[in-house]
Backbone atoms as SQL, in Angstrom:
CREATE TABLE atoms (id INTEGER PRIMARY KEY, chain TEXT, resi INTEGER, resn TEXT, atom TEXT, x REAL, y REAL, z REAL);
INSERT INTO atoms VALUES
  (1, 'A', 1, 'GLN', 'N', 10.446, -16.052, -0.201),
  (2, 'A', 1, 'GLN', 'CA', 9.313, -16.493, 0.147),
  (3, 'A', 1, 'GLN', 'C', 8.029, -16.061, -0.678),
  (4, 'A', 2, 'VAL', 'N', 8.067, -14.794, -0.204),
  (5, 'A', 2, 'VAL', 'CA', 6.877, -13.940, -0.850),
  (6, 'A', 2, 'VAL', 'C', 7.272, -13.216, -2.088),
  (7, 'A', 3, 'GLN', 'N', 6.734, -13.076, -3.077),
  (8, 'A', 3, 'GLN', 'CA', 6.981, -12.023, -4.232),
  (9, 'A', 3, 'GLN', 'C', 5.744, -11.416, -4.370),
  (10, 'A', 4, 'LEU', 'N', 5.794, -9.911, -4.514),
  (11, 'A', 4, 'LEU', 'CA', 4.569, -8.939, -4.431),
  (12, 'A', 4, 'LEU', 'C', 5.096, -8.114, -5.833),
  (13, 'A', 5, 'VAL', 'N', 3.835, -7.994, -6.626),
  (14, 'A', 5, 'VAL', 'CA', 3.721, -7.209, -7.629),
  (15, 'A', 5, 'VAL', 'C', 2.663, -6.051, -7.587),
  (16, 'A', 6, 'GLU', 'N', 2.979, -4.789, -7.684),
  (17, 'A', 6, 'GLU', 'CA', 1.934, -3.576, -7.446),
  (18, 'A', 6, 'GLU', 'C', 1.505, -3.426, -9.175),
  (19, 'A', 7, 'SER', 'N', 0.487, -2.797, -9.202),
  (20, 'A', 7, 'SER', 'CA', 0.157, -2.367, -10.450),
  (21, 'A', 7, 'SER', 'C', -1.121, -1.387, -10.212),
  (22, 'A', 8, 'GLY', 'N', -1.486, -0.634, -11.207),
  (23, 'A', 8, 'GLY', 'CA', -2.786, 0.419, -11.022),
  (24, 'A', 8, 'GLY', 'C', -2.500, 1.759, -11.162),
  (25, 'A', 9, 'GLY', 'N', -0.976, 2.192, -10.902),
  (26, 'A', 9, 'GLY', 'CA', -0.765, 3.448, -10.858),
  (27, 'A', 9, 'GLY', 'C', -0.783, 4.207, -12.149),
  (28, 'A', 10, 'GLY', 'N', -0.462, 5.530, -12.136),
  (29, 'A', 10, 'GLY', 'CA', -1.095, 6.317, -13.405),
  (30, 'A', 10, 'GLY', 'C', -1.068, 7.810, -13.164),
  (31, 'A', 11, 'LEU', 'N', -1.313, 8.577, -14.038),
  (32, 'A', 11, 'LEU', 'CA', -1.546, 9.946, -14.092),
  (33, 'A', 11, 'LEU', 'C', -3.089, 10.376, -14.084),
  (34, 'A', 12, 'VAL', 'N', -3.675, 10.998, -12.867),
  (35, 'A', 12, 'VAL', 'CA', -4.833, 11.486, -12.568),
  (36, 'A', 12, 'VAL', 'C', -4.911, 12.853, -12.194),
  (37, 'A', 13, 'GLN', 'N', -6.090, 13.497, -12.673),
  (38, 'A', 13, 'GLN', 'CA', -6.256, 15.038, -12.139),
  (39, 'A', 13, 'GLN', 'C', -6.793, 14.905, -10.567),
  (40, 'A', 14, 'ALA', 'N', -6.340, 16.004, -9.941),
  (41, 'A', 14, 'ALA', 'CA', -6.668, 16.096, -8.436),
  (42, 'A', 14, 'ALA', 'C', -8.137, 16.075, -8.560),
  (43, 'A', 15, 'GLY', 'N', -8.704, 15.438, -7.322),
  (44, 'A', 15, 'GLY', 'CA', -10.015, 15.067, -7.074),
  (45, 'A', 15, 'GLY', 'C', -10.420, 13.670, -7.916),
  (46, 'A', 16, 'GLY', 'N', -9.606, 13.060, -8.535),
  (47, 'A', 16, 'GLY', 'CA', -9.780, 11.879, -9.258),
  (48, 'A', 16, 'GLY', 'C', -9.510, 10.602, -8.187),
  (49, 'A', 17, 'SER', 'N', -9.583, 9.361, -8.787),
  (50, 'A', 17, 'SER', 'CA', -9.552, 8.144, -8.108),
  (51, 'A', 17, 'SER', 'C', -8.502, 7.233, -8.821),
  (52, 'A', 18, 'LEU', 'N', -8.085, 6.346, -8.089),
  (53, 'A', 18, 'LEU', 'CA', -7.178, 5.156, -8.587),
  (54, 'A', 18, 'LEU', 'C', -7.321, 3.977, -7.649),
  (55, 'A', 19, 'ARG', 'N', -7.253, 2.852, -8.139),
  (56, 'A', 19, 'ARG', 'CA', -7.156, 1.657, -7.459),
  (57, 'A', 19, 'ARG', 'C', -5.870, 0.855, -7.856),
  (58, 'A', 20, 'LEU', 'N', -5.135, 0.790, -6.615),
  (59, 'A', 20, 'LEU', 'CA', -3.877, 0.064, -6.845),
  (60, 'A', 20, 'LEU', 'C', -4.016, -1.559, -6.327),
  (61, 'A', 21, 'SER', 'N', -3.328, -2.308, -7.122),
  (62, 'A', 21, 'SER', 'CA', -3.432, -3.786, -6.667),
  (63, 'A', 21, 'SER', 'C', -2.073, -4.300, -6.566),
  (64, 'A', 22, 'CYS', 'N', -1.967, -5.163, -5.546),
  (65, 'A', 22, 'CYS', 'CA', -0.875, -5.982, -5.205),
  (66, 'A', 22, 'CYS', 'C', -1.007, -7.468, -5.093),
  (67, 'A', 23, 'ALA', 'N', -0.293, -8.170, -5.736),
  (68, 'A', 23, 'ALA', 'CA', -0.716, -9.527, -6.073),
  (69, 'A', 23, 'ALA', 'C', 0.742, -10.435, -5.451),
  (70, 'A', 24, 'ALA', 'N', 0.424, -11.382, -4.834),
  (71, 'A', 24, 'ALA', 'CA', 1.410, -12.474, -4.543),
  (72, 'A', 24, 'ALA', 'C', 1.677, -13.516, -5.545),
  (73, 'A', 25, 'SER', 'N', 2.922, -13.543, -6.292),
  (74, 'A', 25, 'SER', 'CA', 3.071, -14.193, -7.498),
  (75, 'A', 25, 'SER', 'C', 3.380, -15.719, -6.986),
  (76, 'A', 26, 'GLY', 'N', 2.660, -16.606, -7.077),
  (77, 'A', 26, 'GLY', 'CA', 3.033, -18.317, -6.881),
  (78, 'A', 26, 'GLY', 'C', 3.168, -18.528, -5.357),
  (79, 'A', 27, 'ARG', 'N', 2.942, -17.567, -4.436),
  (80, 'A', 27, 'ARG', 'CA', 2.960, -17.941, -3.110),
  (81, 'A', 27, 'ARG', 'C', 1.785, -17.312, -2.135),
  (82, 'A', 28, 'THR', 'N', 1.613, -18.006, -1.124),
  (83, 'A', 28, 'THR', 'CA', 0.632, -17.339, -0.491),
  (84, 'A', 28, 'THR', 'C', 1.294, -16.597, 0.836),
  (85, 'A', 29, 'PHE', 'N', 0.619, -15.494, 1.317),
  (86, 'A', 29, 'PHE', 'CA', 1.000, -14.772, 2.403),
  (87, 'A', 29, 'PHE', 'C', -0.171, -14.369, 3.244),
  (88, 'A', 30, 'SER', 'N', -1.067, -15.479, 3.572),
  (89, 'A', 30, 'SER', 'CA', -2.218, -15.228, 4.551),
  (90, 'A', 30, 'SER', 'C', -1.811, -14.897, 5.925),
  (91, 'A', 31, 'GLY', 'N', -0.390, -15.489, 6.318),
  (92, 'A', 31, 'GLY', 'CA', -0.022, -15.239, 7.598),
  (93, 'A', 31, 'GLY', 'C', 0.781, -14.175, 7.896),
  (94, 'A', 32, 'TYR', 'N', 1.012, -13.491, 6.868),
  (95, 'A', 32, 'TYR', 'CA', 1.635, -11.931, 6.922),
  (96, 'A', 32, 'TYR', 'C', 0.746, -10.766, 7.100),
  (97, 'A', 33, 'ALA', 'N', 1.196, -9.975, 7.835),
  (98, 'A', 33, 'ALA', 'CA', 0.542, -8.573, 7.919),
  (99, 'A', 33, 'ALA', 'C', 0.942, -7.828, 6.491),
  (100, 'A', 34, 'MET', 'N', -0.044, -7.171, 6.053),
  (101, 'A', 34, 'MET', 'CA', 0.243, -6.438, 4.739),
  (102, 'A', 34, 'MET', 'C', 0.199, -4.892, 4.873),
  (103, 'A', 35, 'GLY', 'N', 1.072, -4.238, 4.154),
  (104, 'A', 35, 'GLY', 'CA', 1.094, -2.758, 4.340),
  (105, 'A', 35, 'GLY', 'C', 1.069, -2.106, 3.027),
  (106, 'A', 36, 'TRP', 'N', 0.806, -0.858, 2.846),
  (107, 'A', 36, 'TRP', 'CA', 1.084, -0.026, 1.816),
  (108, 'A', 36, 'TRP', 'C', 1.805, 1.184, 2.313),
  (109, 'A', 37, 'PHE', 'N', 2.962, 1.571, 1.516),
  (110, 'A', 37, 'PHE', 'CA', 3.682, 2.885, 1.818),
  (111, 'A', 37, 'PHE', 'C', 3.910, 3.571, 0.449),
  (112, 'A', 38, 'ARG', 'N', 4.421, 4.738, 0.654),
  (113, 'A', 38, 'ARG', 'CA', 4.657, 5.641, -0.443),
  (114, 'A', 38, 'ARG', 'C', 5.832, 6.601, -0.170),
  (115, 'A', 39, 'GLN', 'N', 6.493, 7.094, -1.422),
  (116, 'A', 39, 'GLN', 'CA', 7.786, 7.609, -1.206),
  (117, 'A', 39, 'GLN', 'C', 7.797, 8.722, -2.347),
  (118, 'A', 40, 'ALA', 'N', 7.867, 9.847, -2.022),
  (119, 'A', 40, 'ALA', 'CA', 7.986, 11.099, -3.010),
  (120, 'A', 40, 'ALA', 'C', 9.549, 11.480, -3.117),
  (121, 'A', 41, 'PRO', 'N', 9.952, 12.025, -3.958),
  (122, 'A', 41, 'PRO', 'CA', 11.319, 12.421, -4.297),
  (123, 'A', 41, 'PRO', 'C', 11.709, 13.292, -3.277),
  (124, 'A', 42, 'GLY', 'N', 12.899, 13.057, -2.476),
  (125, 'A', 42, 'GLY', 'CA', 13.364, 13.681, -1.496),
  (126, 'A', 42, 'GLY', 'C', 12.790, 13.422, -0.273),
  (127, 'A', 43, 'LYS', 'N', 11.865, 12.717, -0.110),
  (128, 'A', 43, 'LYS', 'CA', 11.334, 12.381, 1.262),
  (129, 'A', 43, 'LYS', 'C', 11.300, 11.031, 1.617),
  (130, 'A', 44, 'GLU', 'N', 11.363, 10.853, 2.811),
  (131, 'A', 44, 'GLU', 'CA', 11.438, 9.467, 3.267),
  (132, 'A', 44, 'GLU', 'C', 10.202, 8.586, 3.046),
  (133, 'A', 45, 'ARG', 'N', 10.371, 7.229, 3.176),
  (134, 'A', 45, 'ARG', 'CA', 9.286, 6.407, 2.972),
  (135, 'A', 45, 'ARG', 'C', 8.093, 6.491, 4.091),
  (136, 'A', 46, 'GLU', 'N', 6.760, 6.759, 3.623),
  (137, 'A', 46, 'GLU', 'CA', 5.672, 7.132, 4.509),
  (138, 'A', 46, 'GLU', 'C', 4.622, 6.025, 4.405),
  (139, 'A', 47, 'PHE', 'N', 4.239, 5.698, 5.573),
  (140, 'A', 47, 'PHE', 'CA', 3.254, 4.742, 5.770),
  (141, 'A', 47, 'PHE', 'C', 2.102, 5.203, 5.200),
  (142, 'A', 48, 'VAL', 'N', 1.211, 4.529, 4.808),
  (143, 'A', 48, 'VAL', 'CA', -0.029, 4.799, 4.298),
  (144, 'A', 48, 'VAL', 'C', -1.345, 3.809, 5.008),
  (145, 'A', 49, 'ALA', 'N', -1.238, 2.655, 4.803),
  (146, 'A', 49, 'ALA', 'CA', -2.242, 1.770, 5.256),
  (147, 'A', 49, 'ALA', 'C', -1.727, 0.492, 5.645),
  (148, 'A', 50, 'ALA', 'N', -2.279, -0.413, 6.749),
  (149, 'A', 50, 'ALA', 'CA', -1.830, -1.701, 6.961),
  (150, 'A', 50, 'ALA', 'C', -2.946, -2.500, 7.494),
  (151, 'A', 51, 'ARG', 'N', -2.880, -3.733, 7.313),
  (152, 'A', 51, 'ARG', 'CA', -3.972, -4.780, 7.503),
  (153, 'A', 51, 'ARG', 'C', -3.416, -5.750, 8.463),
  (154, 'A', 52, 'TRP', 'N', -3.714, -5.965, 9.579),
  (155, 'A', 52, 'TRP', 'CA', -2.976, -6.909, 10.559),
  (156, 'A', 52, 'TRP', 'C', -4.146, -7.488, 11.364),
  (157, 'A', 53, 'SER', 'N', -4.306, -8.797, 11.570),
  (158, 'A', 53, 'SER', 'CA', -5.264, -9.452, 12.347),
  (159, 'A', 53, 'SER', 'C', -6.569, -8.976, 12.091),
  (160, 'A', 54, 'GLY', 'N', -6.890, -8.667, 10.808),
  (161, 'A', 54, 'GLY', 'CA', -8.398, -8.358, 10.423),
  (162, 'A', 54, 'GLY', 'C', -8.613, -6.726, 10.613),
  (163, 'A', 55, 'THR', 'N', -7.690, -5.986, 11.323),
  (164, 'A', 55, 'THR', 'CA', -7.955, -4.754, 11.607),
  (165, 'A', 55, 'THR', 'C', -7.042, -3.858, 10.449),
  (166, 'A', 56, 'ILE', 'N', -7.576, -2.895, 9.895),
  (167, 'A', 56, 'ILE', 'CA', -6.950, -2.006, 8.977),
  (168, 'A', 56, 'ILE', 'C', -6.515, -0.663, 9.577),
  (169, 'A', 57, 'TYR', 'N', -5.390, -0.300, 9.363),
  (170, 'A', 57, 'TYR', 'CA', -4.838, 1.183, 9.906),
  (171, 'A', 57, 'TYR', 'C', -4.491, 2.014, 9.013),
  (172, 'A', 58, 'TYR', 'N', -4.969, 3.281, 9.067),
  (173, 'A', 58, 'TYR', 'CA', -4.565, 4.489, 7.981),
  (174, 'A', 58, 'TYR', 'C', -3.845, 5.403, 8.751),
  (175, 'A', 59, 'ALA', 'N', -2.925, 6.048, 7.828),
  (176, 'A', 59, 'ALA', 'CA', -2.123, 7.293, 8.201),
  (177, 'A', 59, 'ALA', 'C', -3.352, 8.123, 8.313),
  (178, 'A', 60, 'GLY', 'N', -3.015, 9.432, 9.142),
  (179, 'A', 60, 'GLY', 'CA', -4.023, 10.368, 9.170),
  (180, 'A', 60, 'GLY', 'C', -4.188, 11.290, 7.865),
  (181, 'A', 61, 'SER', 'N', -3.210, 11.224, 6.934),
  (182, 'A', 61, 'SER', 'CA', -3.165, 12.027, 5.713),
  (183, 'A', 61, 'SER', 'C', -4.201, 11.383, 4.917),
  (184, 'A', 62, 'VAL', 'N', -4.335, 10.080, 4.911),
  (185, 'A', 62, 'VAL', 'CA', -5.024, 9.478, 3.967),
  (186, 'A', 62, 'VAL', 'C', -6.607, 8.898, 4.361),
  (187, 'A', 63, 'LYS', 'N', -6.630, 8.930, 5.626),
  (188, 'A', 63, 'LYS', 'CA', -7.848, 8.405, 6.342),
  (189, 'A', 63, 'LYS', 'C', -9.205, 8.855, 5.865),
  (190, 'A', 64, 'GLY', 'N', -10.137, 8.413, 5.329),
  (191, 'A', 64, 'GLY', 'CA', -11.503, 8.825, 4.813),
  (192, 'A', 64, 'GLY', 'C', -11.483, 9.171, 3.476),
  (193, 'A', 65, 'ARG', 'N', -10.260, 9.002, 2.940),
  (194, 'A', 65, 'ARG', 'CA', -10.033, 9.055, 1.369),
  (195, 'A', 65, 'ARG', 'C', -9.472, 7.650, 0.740),
  (196, 'A', 66, 'PHE', 'N', -8.784, 6.964, 1.385),
  (197, 'A', 66, 'PHE', 'CA', -8.243, 5.775, 0.909),
  (198, 'A', 66, 'PHE', 'C', -8.940, 4.415, 1.795),
  (199, 'A', 67, 'THR', 'N', -9.168, 3.427, 1.171),
  (200, 'A', 67, 'THR', 'CA', -9.700, 2.062, 1.439),
  (201, 'A', 67, 'THR', 'C', -8.679, 0.897, 1.045),
  (202, 'A', 68, 'MET', 'N', -8.305, 0.140, 2.179),
  (203, 'A', 68, 'MET', 'CA', -7.417, -0.999, 2.026),
  (204, 'A', 68, 'MET', 'C', -8.287, -2.220, 1.984),
  (205, 'A', 69, 'SER', 'N', -8.310, -3.347, 1.053),
  (206, 'A', 69, 'SER', 'CA', -8.944, -4.379, 1.194),
  (207, 'A', 69, 'SER', 'C', -8.062, -5.491, 0.851),
  (208, 'A', 70, 'GLY', 'N', -8.414, -6.816, 1.067),
  (209, 'A', 70, 'GLY', 'CA', -7.777, -7.823, 0.624),
  (210, 'A', 70, 'GLY', 'C', -8.576, -9.094, 0.548),
  (211, 'A', 71, 'ASP', 'N', -7.846, -10.107, -0.077),
  (212, 'A', 71, 'ASP', 'CA', -8.690, -11.287, -0.554),
  (213, 'A', 71, 'ASP', 'C', -7.426, -12.586, -0.180),
  (214, 'A', 72, 'ASN', 'N', -7.674, -13.368, 0.753),
  (215, 'A', 72, 'ASN', 'CA', -6.429, -14.245, 1.089),
  (216, 'A', 72, 'ASN', 'C', -6.715, -15.464, 0.212),
  (217, 'A', 73, 'VAL', 'N', -7.638, -15.685, -0.500),
  (218, 'A', 73, 'VAL', 'CA', -8.021, -16.624, -1.294),
  (219, 'A', 73, 'VAL', 'C', -7.124, -16.566, -2.639),
  (220, 'A', 74, 'LYS', 'N', -7.317, -15.329, -3.279),
  (221, 'A', 74, 'LYS', 'CA', -6.759, -14.853, -4.244),
  (222, 'A', 74, 'LYS', 'C', -5.357, -14.076, -4.164),
  (223, 'A', 75, 'ASN', 'N', -4.786, -14.142, -2.989),
  (224, 'A', 75, 'ASN', 'CA', -3.604, -13.703, -2.501),
  (225, 'A', 75, 'ASN', 'C', -3.389, -12.293, -3.132),
  (226, 'A', 76, 'MET', 'N', -4.314, -11.295, -2.630),
  (227, 'A', 76, 'MET', 'CA', -4.155, -10.048, -3.245),
  (228, 'A', 76, 'MET', 'C', -4.590, -9.143, -2.374),
  (229, 'A', 77, 'VAL', 'N', -4.259, -7.910, -2.422),
  (230, 'A', 77, 'VAL', 'CA', -4.563, -6.711, -1.645),
  (231, 'A', 77, 'VAL', 'C', -4.750, -5.418, -2.484),
  (232, 'A', 78, 'TRP', 'N', -5.608, -4.484, -2.117),
  (233, 'A', 78, 'TRP', 'CA', -5.921, -3.318, -3.004),
  (234, 'A', 78, 'TRP', 'C', -5.825, -2.032, -2.308),
  (235, 'A', 79, 'LEU', 'N', -5.609, -1.107, -2.862),
  (236, 'A', 79, 'LEU', 'CA', -5.791, 0.155, -2.157),
  (237, 'A', 79, 'LEU', 'C', -6.490, 1.180, -3.155),
  (238, 'A', 80, 'GLN', 'N', -7.774, 1.350, -2.797),
  (239, 'A', 80, 'GLN', 'CA', -8.585, 2.244, -3.457),
  (240, 'A', 80, 'GLN', 'C', -8.577, 3.769, -2.896),
  (241, 'A', 81, 'MET', 'N', -8.256, 4.890, -3.897),
  (242, 'A', 81, 'MET', 'CA', -7.755, 5.941, -3.531),
  (243, 'A', 81, 'MET', 'C', -8.760, 6.817, -4.066),
  (244, 'A', 82, 'TYR', 'N', -9.370, 7.674, -3.279),
  (245, 'A', 82, 'TYR', 'CA', -10.471, 8.730, -3.772),
  (246, 'A', 82, 'TYR', 'C', -9.918, 10.224, -3.442),
  (247, 'A', 83, 'SER', 'N', -10.672, 11.226, -4.123),
  (248, 'A', 83, 'SER', 'CA', -10.297, 12.648, -3.980),
  (249, 'A', 83, 'SER', 'C', -8.857, 12.758, -3.656),
  (250, 'A', 84, 'LEU', 'N', -8.025, 12.413, -4.816),
  (251, 'A', 84, 'LEU', 'CA', -6.466, 12.585, -4.911),
  (252, 'A', 84, 'LEU', 'C', -6.194, 13.903, -4.864),
  (253, 'A', 85, 'LYS', 'N', -5.027, 14.225, -3.969),
  (254, 'A', 85, 'LYS', 'CA', -4.459, 15.523, -4.153),
  (255, 'A', 85, 'LYS', 'C', -2.951, 15.603, -4.785),
  (256, 'A', 86, 'PRO', 'N', -2.466, 16.664, -5.283),
  (257, 'A', 86, 'PRO', 'CA', -1.162, 16.543, -5.811),
  (258, 'A', 86, 'PRO', 'C', -0.162, 15.932, -4.792),
  (259, 'A', 87, 'GLU', 'N', -0.508, 16.311, -3.533),
  (260, 'A', 87, 'GLU', 'CA', 0.461, 15.687, -2.583),
  (261, 'A', 87, 'GLU', 'C', 0.603, 14.194, -2.255),
  (262, 'A', 88, 'ASP', 'N', -0.303, 13.669, -3.078),
  (263, 'A', 88, 'ASP', 'CA', -0.353, 12.091, -2.880),
  (264, 'A', 88, 'ASP', 'C', 0.633, 11.474, -4.175),
  (265, 'A', 89, 'THR', 'N', 1.128, 12.296, -4.791),
  (266, 'A', 89, 'THR', 'CA', 2.074, 12.122, -5.815),
  (267, 'A', 89, 'THR', 'C', 3.349, 11.157, -5.277),
  (268, 'A', 90, 'ALA', 'N', 3.585, 10.090, -5.683),
  (269, 'A', 90, 'ALA', 'CA', 4.701, 9.207, -4.966),
  (270, 'A', 90, 'ALA', 'C', 4.825, 7.846, -5.654),
  (271, 'A', 91, 'VAL', 'N', 5.630, 7.268, -5.470),
  (272, 'A', 91, 'VAL', 'CA', 5.941, 5.777, -5.735),
  (273, 'A', 91, 'VAL', 'C', 4.921, 4.960, -4.587),
  (274, 'A', 92, 'TYR', 'N', 4.035, 4.070, -4.949),
  (275, 'A', 92, 'TYR', 'CA', 3.525, 3.478, -3.872),
  (276, 'A', 92, 'TYR', 'C', 4.125, 1.812, -3.901),
  (277, 'A', 93, 'TYR', 'N', 4.313, 1.454, -2.619),
  (278, 'A', 93, 'TYR', 'CA', 4.941, 0.278, -2.405),
  (279, 'A', 93, 'TYR', 'C', 3.841, -0.757, -1.739),
  (280, 'A', 94, 'CYS', 'N', 3.628, -2.046, -2.182),
  (281, 'A', 94, 'CYS', 'CA', 3.050, -2.935, -1.271),
  (282, 'A', 94, 'CYS', 'C', 4.185, -3.740, -0.587),
  (283, 'A', 95, 'ALA', 'N', 3.980, -4.288, 0.855),
  (284, 'A', 95, 'ALA', 'CA', 4.918, -4.723, 1.663),
  (285, 'A', 95, 'ALA', 'C', 4.130, -5.811, 2.593),
  (286, 'A', 96, 'ALA', 'N', 4.888, -6.865, 2.951),
  (287, 'A', 96, 'ALA', 'CA', 4.680, -7.985, 3.666),
  (288, 'A', 96, 'ALA', 'C', 5.380, -8.109, 4.821),
  (289, 'A', 97, 'ARG', 'N', 4.930, -8.137, 6.135),
  (290, 'A', 97, 'ARG', 'CA', 5.893, -7.951, 7.216),
  (291, 'A', 97, 'ARG', 'C', 5.771, -9.404, 8.130),
  (292, 'A', 98, 'ALA', 'N', 7.005, -9.585, 8.843),
  (293, 'A', 98, 'ALA', 'CA', 7.053, -10.572, 9.855),
  (294, 'A', 98, 'ALA', 'C', 6.789, -10.309, 11.108),
  (295, 'A', 99, 'SER', 'N', 7.214, -8.970, 11.412),
  (296, 'A', 99, 'SER', 'CA', 7.071, -8.658, 12.863),
  (297, 'A', 99, 'SER', 'C', 7.280, -7.154, 12.950),
  (298, 'A', 100, 'GLY', 'N', 6.955, -6.439, 14.076),
  (299, 'A', 100, 'GLY', 'CA', 7.161, -5.174, 14.393),
  (300, 'A', 100, 'GLY', 'C', 5.773, -4.230, 14.308),
  (301, 'A', 101, 'PRO', 'N', 6.047, -3.019, 14.539),
  (302, 'A', 101, 'PRO', 'CA', 5.081, -2.116, 14.398),
  (303, 'A', 101, 'PRO', 'C', 4.505, -1.795, 12.813),
  (304, 'A', 102, 'PRO', 'N', 3.363, -1.962, 12.454),
  (305, 'A', 102, 'PRO', 'CA', 3.004, -1.926, 11.131),
  (306, 'A', 102, 'PRO', 'C', 3.179, -0.450, 10.379),
  (307, 'A', 103, 'GLU', 'N', 3.324, 0.483, 11.179),
  (308, 'A', 103, 'GLU', 'CA', 3.524, 1.873, 10.558),
  (309, 'A', 103, 'GLU', 'C', 5.112, 2.096, 10.188),
  (310, 'A', 104, 'GLN', 'N', 5.822, 1.179, 10.504),
  (311, 'A', 104, 'GLN', 'CA', 7.336, 1.228, 10.354),
  (312, 'A', 104, 'GLN', 'C', 7.835, 0.586, 9.083),
  (313, 'A', 105, 'ALA', 'N', 8.591, 1.163, 8.454),
  (314, 'A', 105, 'ALA', 'CA', 9.012, 0.135, 7.061),
  (315, 'A', 105, 'ALA', 'C', 10.023, -0.671, 7.494),
  (316, 'A', 106, 'LYS', 'N', 10.620, -0.581, 8.554),
  (317, 'A', 106, 'LYS', 'CA', 11.606, -1.773, 8.886),
  (318, 'A', 106, 'LYS', 'C', 11.008, -2.984, 9.460),
  (319, 'A', 107, 'SER', 'N', 9.798, -2.909, 9.568),
  (320, 'A', 107, 'SER', 'CA', 8.884, -4.047, 10.127),
  (321, 'A', 107, 'SER', 'C', 8.752, -5.041, 9.116),
  (322, 'A', 108, 'TYR', 'N', 8.930, -4.655, 7.622),
  (323, 'A', 108, 'TYR', 'CA', 8.501, -5.422, 6.646),
  (324, 'A', 108, 'TYR', 'C', 9.588, -6.111, 5.814),
  (325, 'A', 109, 'ASP', 'N', 9.366, -7.552, 5.685),
  (326, 'A', 109, 'ASP', 'CA', 10.364, -8.201, 5.065),
  (327, 'A', 109, 'ASP', 'C', 10.220, -8.297, 3.554),
  (328, 'A', 110, 'TYR', 'N', 9.347, -8.117, 2.873),
  (329, 'A', 110, 'TYR', 'CA', 8.843, -8.259, 1.494),
  (330, 'A', 110, 'TYR', 'C', 8.496, -7.077, 0.966),
  (331, 'A', 111, 'TRP', 'N', 8.944, -6.774, -0.366),
  (332, 'A', 111, 'TRP', 'CA', 8.470, -5.351, -0.910),
  (333, 'A', 111, 'TRP', 'C', 8.274, -5.699, -2.298),
  (334, 'A', 112, 'GLY', 'N', 7.252, -4.966, -3.015),
  (335, 'A', 112, 'GLY', 'CA', 7.114, -5.089, -4.329),
  (336, 'A', 112, 'GLY', 'C', 7.964, -4.060, -5.060),
  (337, 'A', 113, 'GLN', 'N', 7.836, -3.802, -6.390),
  (338, 'A', 113, 'GLN', 'CA', 8.736, -2.924, -7.207),
  (339, 'A', 113, 'GLN', 'C', 8.305, -1.341, -6.996),
  (340, 'A', 114, 'GLY', 'N', 7.056, -1.208, -6.635),
  (341, 'A', 114, 'GLY', 'CA', 6.545, 0.258, -6.677),
  (342, 'A', 114, 'GLY', 'C', 5.835, 0.443, -7.988),
  (343, 'A', 115, 'THR', 'N', 4.687, 1.323, -7.690),
  (344, 'A', 115, 'THR', 'CA', 4.004, 1.721, -8.845),
  (345, 'A', 115, 'THR', 'C', 3.693, 3.179, -8.717),
  (346, 'A', 116, 'GLN', 'N', 4.066, 3.998, -9.878),
  (347, 'A', 116, 'GLN', 'CA', 3.948, 5.437, -9.644),
  (348, 'A', 116, 'GLN', 'C', 2.622, 6.050, -9.744),
  (349, 'A', 117, 'VAL', 'N', 2.262, 6.952, -8.888),
  (350, 'A', 117, 'VAL', 'CA', 0.973, 7.611, -8.718),
  (351, 'A', 117, 'VAL', 'C', 1.268, 9.005, -9.118),
  (352, 'A', 118, 'THR', 'N', 0.723, 9.662, -9.941),
  (353, 'A', 118, 'THR', 'CA', 1.056, 11.186, -10.161),
  (354, 'A', 118, 'THR', 'C', -0.493, 11.886, -10.335),
  (355, 'A', 119, 'VAL', 'N', -0.516, 12.845, -9.370),
  (356, 'A', 119, 'VAL', 'CA', -1.870, 13.750, -9.349),
  (357, 'A', 119, 'VAL', 'C', -1.526, 15.054, -9.890),
  (358, 'A', 120, 'SER', 'N', -2.172, 15.745, -10.888),
  (359, 'A', 120, 'SER', 'CA', -1.823, 16.982, -11.421),
  (360, 'A', 120, 'SER', 'C', -2.824, 17.840, -10.705),
  (361, 'A', 121, 'SER', 'N', -2.415, 19.081, -10.786),
  (362, 'A', 121, 'SER', 'CA', -3.294, 20.141, -10.162),
  (363, 'A', 121, 'SER', 'C', -4.372, 20.484, -11.223);
């Protein structure tokens, strides 16, 4: 029912910034909670941020550096990332959930294809 497409990833120096975008293609998702996750090679998928009922939640590792925003009319969400560190390197995924705790990947029913973020030292 919901199709998600991420964009905006790339290669950036440590201390730089990137903005990731997630667009719903041809479908509305205003009734779904939205989340961002990331996964580095050899590691589990990690919670980054989520928006639910107008409240935005952040993982402790990114709080103060990343900002999530959304536009229900445009069916888009963004993740603005500042002061990037090499440990932020990962594939970043946009997700929409039907139910469950927002910090758990299994709560989400729909996922984008992911976009690579690489932060060099």
